[in-house]
Coordinates of C-alpha atoms and ligand atoms in Angstrom, one line a residue:
X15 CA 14.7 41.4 46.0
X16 CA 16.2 43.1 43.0
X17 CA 17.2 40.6 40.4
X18 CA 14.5 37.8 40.0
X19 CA 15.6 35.3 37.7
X20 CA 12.8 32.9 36.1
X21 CA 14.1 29.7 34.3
X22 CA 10.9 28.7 32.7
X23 CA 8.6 31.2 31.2
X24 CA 5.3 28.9 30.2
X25 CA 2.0 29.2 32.0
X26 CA 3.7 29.3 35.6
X27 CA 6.3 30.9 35.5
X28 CA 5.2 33.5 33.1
X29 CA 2.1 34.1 35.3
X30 CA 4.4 34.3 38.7
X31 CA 6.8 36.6 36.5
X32 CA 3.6 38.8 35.3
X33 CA 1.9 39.2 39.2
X34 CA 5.6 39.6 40.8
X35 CA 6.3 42.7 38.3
X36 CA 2.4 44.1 39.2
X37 CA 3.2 43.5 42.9
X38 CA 6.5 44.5 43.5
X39 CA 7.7 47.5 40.2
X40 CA 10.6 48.0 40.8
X41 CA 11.8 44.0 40.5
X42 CA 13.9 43.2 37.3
X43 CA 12.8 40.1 36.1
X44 CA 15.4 38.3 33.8
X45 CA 14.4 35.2 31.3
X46 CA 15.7 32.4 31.2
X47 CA 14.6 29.4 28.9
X48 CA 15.9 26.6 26.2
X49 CA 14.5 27.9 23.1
X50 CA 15.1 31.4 21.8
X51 CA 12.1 31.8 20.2
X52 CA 10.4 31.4 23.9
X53 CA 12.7 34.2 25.3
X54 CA 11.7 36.7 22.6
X55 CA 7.7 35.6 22.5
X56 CA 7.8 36.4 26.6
X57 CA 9.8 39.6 26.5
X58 CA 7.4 41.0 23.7
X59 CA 4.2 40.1 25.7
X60 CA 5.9 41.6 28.7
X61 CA 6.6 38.9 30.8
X62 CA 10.4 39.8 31.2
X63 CA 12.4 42.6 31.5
X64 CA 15.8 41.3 29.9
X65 CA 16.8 37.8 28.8
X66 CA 19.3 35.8 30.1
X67 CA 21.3 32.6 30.1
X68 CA 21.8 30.0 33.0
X69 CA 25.7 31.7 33.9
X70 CA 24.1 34.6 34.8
X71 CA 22.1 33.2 37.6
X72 CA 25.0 34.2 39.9
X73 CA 23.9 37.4 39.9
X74 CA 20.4 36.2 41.5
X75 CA 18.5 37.4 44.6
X76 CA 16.0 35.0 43.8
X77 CA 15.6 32.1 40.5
X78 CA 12.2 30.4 40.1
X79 CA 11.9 26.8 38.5
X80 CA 9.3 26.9 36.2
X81 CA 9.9 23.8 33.8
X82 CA 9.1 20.0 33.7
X83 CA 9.7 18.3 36.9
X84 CA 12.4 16.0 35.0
X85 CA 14.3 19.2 33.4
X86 CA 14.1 20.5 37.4
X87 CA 15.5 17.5 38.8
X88 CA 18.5 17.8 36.6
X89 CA 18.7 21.4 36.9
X90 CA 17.6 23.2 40.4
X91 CA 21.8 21.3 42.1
X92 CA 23.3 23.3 39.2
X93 CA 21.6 26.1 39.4
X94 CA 22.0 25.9 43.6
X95 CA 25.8 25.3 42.3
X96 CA 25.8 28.8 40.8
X97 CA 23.9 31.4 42.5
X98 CA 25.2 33.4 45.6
X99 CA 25.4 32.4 49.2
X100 CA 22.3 34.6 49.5
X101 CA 19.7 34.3 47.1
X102 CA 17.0 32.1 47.0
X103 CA 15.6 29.4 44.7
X104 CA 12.4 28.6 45.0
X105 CA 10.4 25.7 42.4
X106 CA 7.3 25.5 41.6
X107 CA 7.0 21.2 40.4
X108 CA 3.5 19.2 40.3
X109 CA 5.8 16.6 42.2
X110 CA 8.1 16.9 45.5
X111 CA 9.7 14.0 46.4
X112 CA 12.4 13.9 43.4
X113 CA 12.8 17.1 43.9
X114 CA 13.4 17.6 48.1
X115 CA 15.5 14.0 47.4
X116 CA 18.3 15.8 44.3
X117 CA 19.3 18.4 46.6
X118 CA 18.8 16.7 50.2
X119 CA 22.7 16.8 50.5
X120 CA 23.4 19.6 48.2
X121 CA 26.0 22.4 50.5
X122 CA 23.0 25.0 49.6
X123 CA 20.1 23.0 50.6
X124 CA 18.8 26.2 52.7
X125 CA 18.5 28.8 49.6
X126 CA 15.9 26.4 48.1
X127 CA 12.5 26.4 48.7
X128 CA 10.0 23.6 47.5
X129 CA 6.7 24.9 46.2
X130 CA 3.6 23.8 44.5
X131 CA 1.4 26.4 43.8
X132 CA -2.1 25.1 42.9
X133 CA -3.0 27.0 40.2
X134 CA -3.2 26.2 36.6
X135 CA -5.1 25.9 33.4
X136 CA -4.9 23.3 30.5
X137 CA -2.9 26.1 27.9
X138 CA 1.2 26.2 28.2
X139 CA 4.3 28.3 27.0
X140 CA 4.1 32.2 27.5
X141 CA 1.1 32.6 25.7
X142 CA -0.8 31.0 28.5
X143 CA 0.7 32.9 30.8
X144 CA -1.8 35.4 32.8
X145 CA -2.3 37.5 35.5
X146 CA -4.2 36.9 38.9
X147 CA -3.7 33.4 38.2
X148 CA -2.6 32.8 41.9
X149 CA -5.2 35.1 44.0
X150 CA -6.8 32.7 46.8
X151 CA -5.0 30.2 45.5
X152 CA -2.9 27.3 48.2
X153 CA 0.9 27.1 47.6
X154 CA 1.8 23.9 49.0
X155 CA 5.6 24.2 50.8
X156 CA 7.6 21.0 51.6
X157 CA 10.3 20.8 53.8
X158 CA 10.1 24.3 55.0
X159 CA 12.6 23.5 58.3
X160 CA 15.4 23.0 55.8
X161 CA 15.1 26.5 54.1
X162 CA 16.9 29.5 56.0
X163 CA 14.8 31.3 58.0
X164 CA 15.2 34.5 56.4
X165 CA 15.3 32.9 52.8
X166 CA 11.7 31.6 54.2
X167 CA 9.9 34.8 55.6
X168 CA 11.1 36.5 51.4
X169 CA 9.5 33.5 50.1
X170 CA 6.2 34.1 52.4
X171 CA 6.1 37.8 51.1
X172 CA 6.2 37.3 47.7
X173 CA 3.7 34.8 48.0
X174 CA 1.7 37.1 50.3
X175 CA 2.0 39.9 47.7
X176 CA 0.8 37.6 44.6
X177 CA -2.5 36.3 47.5
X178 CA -1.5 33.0 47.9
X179 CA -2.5 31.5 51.0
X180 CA 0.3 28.7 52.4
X181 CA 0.0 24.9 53.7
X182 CA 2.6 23.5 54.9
X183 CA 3.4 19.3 53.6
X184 CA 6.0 16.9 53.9
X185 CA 7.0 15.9 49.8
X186 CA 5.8 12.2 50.7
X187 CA 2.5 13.4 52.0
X188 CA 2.1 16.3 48.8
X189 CA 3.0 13.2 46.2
X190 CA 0.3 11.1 47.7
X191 CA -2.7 13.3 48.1
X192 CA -2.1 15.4 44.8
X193 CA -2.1 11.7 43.2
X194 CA -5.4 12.0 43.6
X195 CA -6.8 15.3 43.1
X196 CA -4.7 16.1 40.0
X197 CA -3.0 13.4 38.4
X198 CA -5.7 11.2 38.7
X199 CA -8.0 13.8 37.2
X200 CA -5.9 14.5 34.2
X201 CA -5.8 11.1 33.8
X202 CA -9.2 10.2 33.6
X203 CA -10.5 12.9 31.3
X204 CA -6.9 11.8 28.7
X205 CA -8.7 9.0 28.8
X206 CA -12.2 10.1 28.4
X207 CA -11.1 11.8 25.2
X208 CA -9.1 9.0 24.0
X209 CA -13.0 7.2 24.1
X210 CA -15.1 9.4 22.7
X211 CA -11.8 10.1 19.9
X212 CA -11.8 6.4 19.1
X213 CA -15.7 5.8 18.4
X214 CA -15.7 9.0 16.9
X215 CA -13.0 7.6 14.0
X216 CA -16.5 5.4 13.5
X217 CA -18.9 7.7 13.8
X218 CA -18.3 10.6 12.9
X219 CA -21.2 12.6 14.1
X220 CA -20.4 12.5 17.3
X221 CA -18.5 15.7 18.1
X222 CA -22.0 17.5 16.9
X223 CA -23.7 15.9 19.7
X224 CA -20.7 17.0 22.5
X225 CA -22.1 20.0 25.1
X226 CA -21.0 21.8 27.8
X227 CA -20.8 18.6 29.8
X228 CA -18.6 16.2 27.4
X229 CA -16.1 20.0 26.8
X230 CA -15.6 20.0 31.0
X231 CA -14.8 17.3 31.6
X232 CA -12.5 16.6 28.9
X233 CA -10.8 19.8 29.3
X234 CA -7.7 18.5 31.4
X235 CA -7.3 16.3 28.4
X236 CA -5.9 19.6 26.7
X237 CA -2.7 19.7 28.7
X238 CA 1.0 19.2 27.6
X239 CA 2.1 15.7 27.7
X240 CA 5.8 17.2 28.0
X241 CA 4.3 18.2 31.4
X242 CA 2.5 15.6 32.7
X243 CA 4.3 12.6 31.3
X244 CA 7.3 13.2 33.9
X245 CA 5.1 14.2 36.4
X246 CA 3.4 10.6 36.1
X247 CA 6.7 9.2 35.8
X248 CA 8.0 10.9 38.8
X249 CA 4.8 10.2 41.2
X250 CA 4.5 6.2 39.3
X251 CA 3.6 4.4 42.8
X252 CA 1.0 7.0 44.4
X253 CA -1.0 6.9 40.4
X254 CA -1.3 2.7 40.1
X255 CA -2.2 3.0 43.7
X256 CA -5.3 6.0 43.0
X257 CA -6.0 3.9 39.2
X258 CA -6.7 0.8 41.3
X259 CA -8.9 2.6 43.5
X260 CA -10.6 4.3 40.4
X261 CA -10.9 1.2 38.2
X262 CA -12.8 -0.6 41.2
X263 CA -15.3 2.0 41.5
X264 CA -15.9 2.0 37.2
X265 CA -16.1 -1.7 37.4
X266 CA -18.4 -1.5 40.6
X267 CA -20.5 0.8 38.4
X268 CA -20.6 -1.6 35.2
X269 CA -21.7 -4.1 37.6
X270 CA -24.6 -1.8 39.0
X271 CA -25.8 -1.0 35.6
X272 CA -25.4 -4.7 34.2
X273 CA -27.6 -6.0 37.0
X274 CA -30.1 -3.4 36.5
X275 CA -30.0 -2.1 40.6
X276 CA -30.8 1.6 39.4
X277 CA -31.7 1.9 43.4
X278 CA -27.9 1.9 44.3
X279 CA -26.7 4.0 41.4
X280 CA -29.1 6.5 42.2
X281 CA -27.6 5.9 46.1
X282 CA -23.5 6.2 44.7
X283 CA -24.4 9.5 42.7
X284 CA -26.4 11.1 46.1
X285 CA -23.8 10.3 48.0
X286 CA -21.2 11.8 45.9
X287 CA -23.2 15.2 45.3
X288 CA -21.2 15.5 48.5
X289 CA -18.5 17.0 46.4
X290 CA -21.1 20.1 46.1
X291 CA -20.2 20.4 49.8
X292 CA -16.7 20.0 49.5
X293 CA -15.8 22.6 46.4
X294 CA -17.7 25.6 47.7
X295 CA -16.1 28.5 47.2
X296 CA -13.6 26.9 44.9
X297 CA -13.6 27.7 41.6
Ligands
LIG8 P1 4.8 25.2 30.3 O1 3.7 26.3 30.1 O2 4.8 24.1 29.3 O3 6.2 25.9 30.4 C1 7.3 25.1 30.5 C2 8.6 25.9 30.3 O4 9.7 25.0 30.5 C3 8.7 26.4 28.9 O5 9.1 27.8 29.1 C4 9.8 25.6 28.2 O6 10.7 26.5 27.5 C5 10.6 25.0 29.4 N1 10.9 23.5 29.1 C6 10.1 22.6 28.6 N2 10.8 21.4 28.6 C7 12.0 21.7 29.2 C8 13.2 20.8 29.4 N3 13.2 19.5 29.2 N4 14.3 21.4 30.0 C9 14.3 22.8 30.2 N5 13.2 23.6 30.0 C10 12.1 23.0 29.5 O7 4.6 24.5 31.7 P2 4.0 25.0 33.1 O8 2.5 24.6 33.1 O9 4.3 26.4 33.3 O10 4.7 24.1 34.1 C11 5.9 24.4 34.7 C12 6.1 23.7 36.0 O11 5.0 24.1 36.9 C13 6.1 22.2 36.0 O12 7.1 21.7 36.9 C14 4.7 21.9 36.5 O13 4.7 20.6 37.1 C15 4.4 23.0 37.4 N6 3.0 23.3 37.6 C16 2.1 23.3 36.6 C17 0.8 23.6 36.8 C18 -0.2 23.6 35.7 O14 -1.4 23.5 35.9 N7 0.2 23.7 34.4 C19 0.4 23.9 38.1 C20 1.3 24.0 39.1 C21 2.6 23.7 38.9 P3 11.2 26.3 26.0 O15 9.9 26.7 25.2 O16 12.3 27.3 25.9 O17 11.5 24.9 25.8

């Protein structure tokens, strides 16, 4: 892998572009994104070597997808269109089933990979961009039998190099479960902060009063809506399906509290300390 080509050059793929380069020196890496302004912010903090344009992908040994899971939908059969027979496309989407579906026919089906790395933070654009961002981090891979064998074990390395660990996930099966431990969280702390936002137009005192606790869990509620709004769009069925599941649980709360049974609230938040369990050694 000589010429690695990243369309995209925010938080992901300025942070694959930054631990690719630290891993593997000798790699070109070659920018690609809409805005000019982008492609100049990212070469001067070093994320790229040299800019680019879309054309220029036919050159490639590798392109990486780093943009809205809308803008990828429309992009990843033109940019499979132009690279050559041997270089491999890999995206890194919040979603997979769009995805896996636009190019299901597409003549170069095996030089694309479908990723998901779970990694993140609540910052976009290059600035957000950082390094180590993927170290014992799970790359989710969909539809790996449909990706060329030797396209695969490049893939694998690179991943390997940047300490990813792999699990492998059919799109439907990625769409569904990350429905709940994503989407659903960025959801519910948006709407958190649209709450406390809307009493605090009333009182406006409250913000003093907001700790460690209140900044937490609101953090999601940072994130780009350019992101996540095609994201939810995209993964529409699997959300309303987690929101019912969520909403029943608020209103079986509000019914706890209303009737004064402090015995089974006290039960519902023990048994969920469970979660201590289940996020060791997560962080
Ligand atoms: P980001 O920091 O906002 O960067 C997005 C990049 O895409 C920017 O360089 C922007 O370039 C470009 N872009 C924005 N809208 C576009 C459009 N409509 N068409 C073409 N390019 C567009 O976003 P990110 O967090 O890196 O996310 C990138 C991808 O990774 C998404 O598919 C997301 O689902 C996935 N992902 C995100 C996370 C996360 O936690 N953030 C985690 C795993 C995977 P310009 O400035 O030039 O417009």
């Amino acid at each position: 892998m000589k010429n690695i080509y990243t369309i995209g050059i925010g938080l992901i793929g300025g942070s694959l572009a930054k631990d690719i380069k630290a891993s593997n020196p000798d790699v070109v890496i070659h920018g690609i994104s809409r805005k000019e302004s982008t492609l100049d912010r990212a070469l001067s903090l070093k994320l790229i070597d040299k800019k680019a344009t879309l054309d220029d992908v036919k050159q490639a040994d590798m392109v990486i997808i780093s943009i809205p899971v809308d803008a990828t939908v429309k992009l990843l059969p033109i940019v499979l269109d132009k690279i050559p027979d041997t270089a491999l496309v890999i995206d890194a989407g919040s979603t997979k089933e769009a995805i896996c579906k636009v190019v299901e026919h597409h003549p170069k089906r095996r030089n694309f990979l479908a990723a998901h790395p779970i990694a993140g933070t609540e910052y976009s654009g290059p600035d957000a961009a950082i390094s180590g961002l993927f170290e014992g981090k799970t790359n989710i891979i969909c539809e790996v039998e449909k990706t060329a064998f030797k396209l695969q074990e490049k893939a694998l390395k690179l991943f390997k190099d940047i300490g990813m660990r792999i699990r492998y996930m059919n799109p439907e099966a990625h769409d569904r479960h990350i429905a709940y431990v994503s989407h659903l969280s960025h959801i519910s702390s948006f709407m958190l902060g649209k709450t406390v936002i809307d009493k605090e137009k009333n009182e406006r005192d409250i913000f003093d009063m907001a700790g460690s606790g209140f900044a937490s869990t609101v953090r999601l509620a940072k994130s780009s809506p350019e992101m996540w709004a095609p994201i939810f769009k995209q993964n529409k069925g699997n959300i309303v399906e987690t929101l019912d599941e969520y909403i029943n649980n608020l209103t079986h709360f509000k019914t706890l509290m209303e009737a004064g049974d402090f015995e089974a609230i006290f039960n519902e938040m023990k048994n969920t300390n469970y979660i201590k369990e289940i996020l060791k050694g997560i962080n």
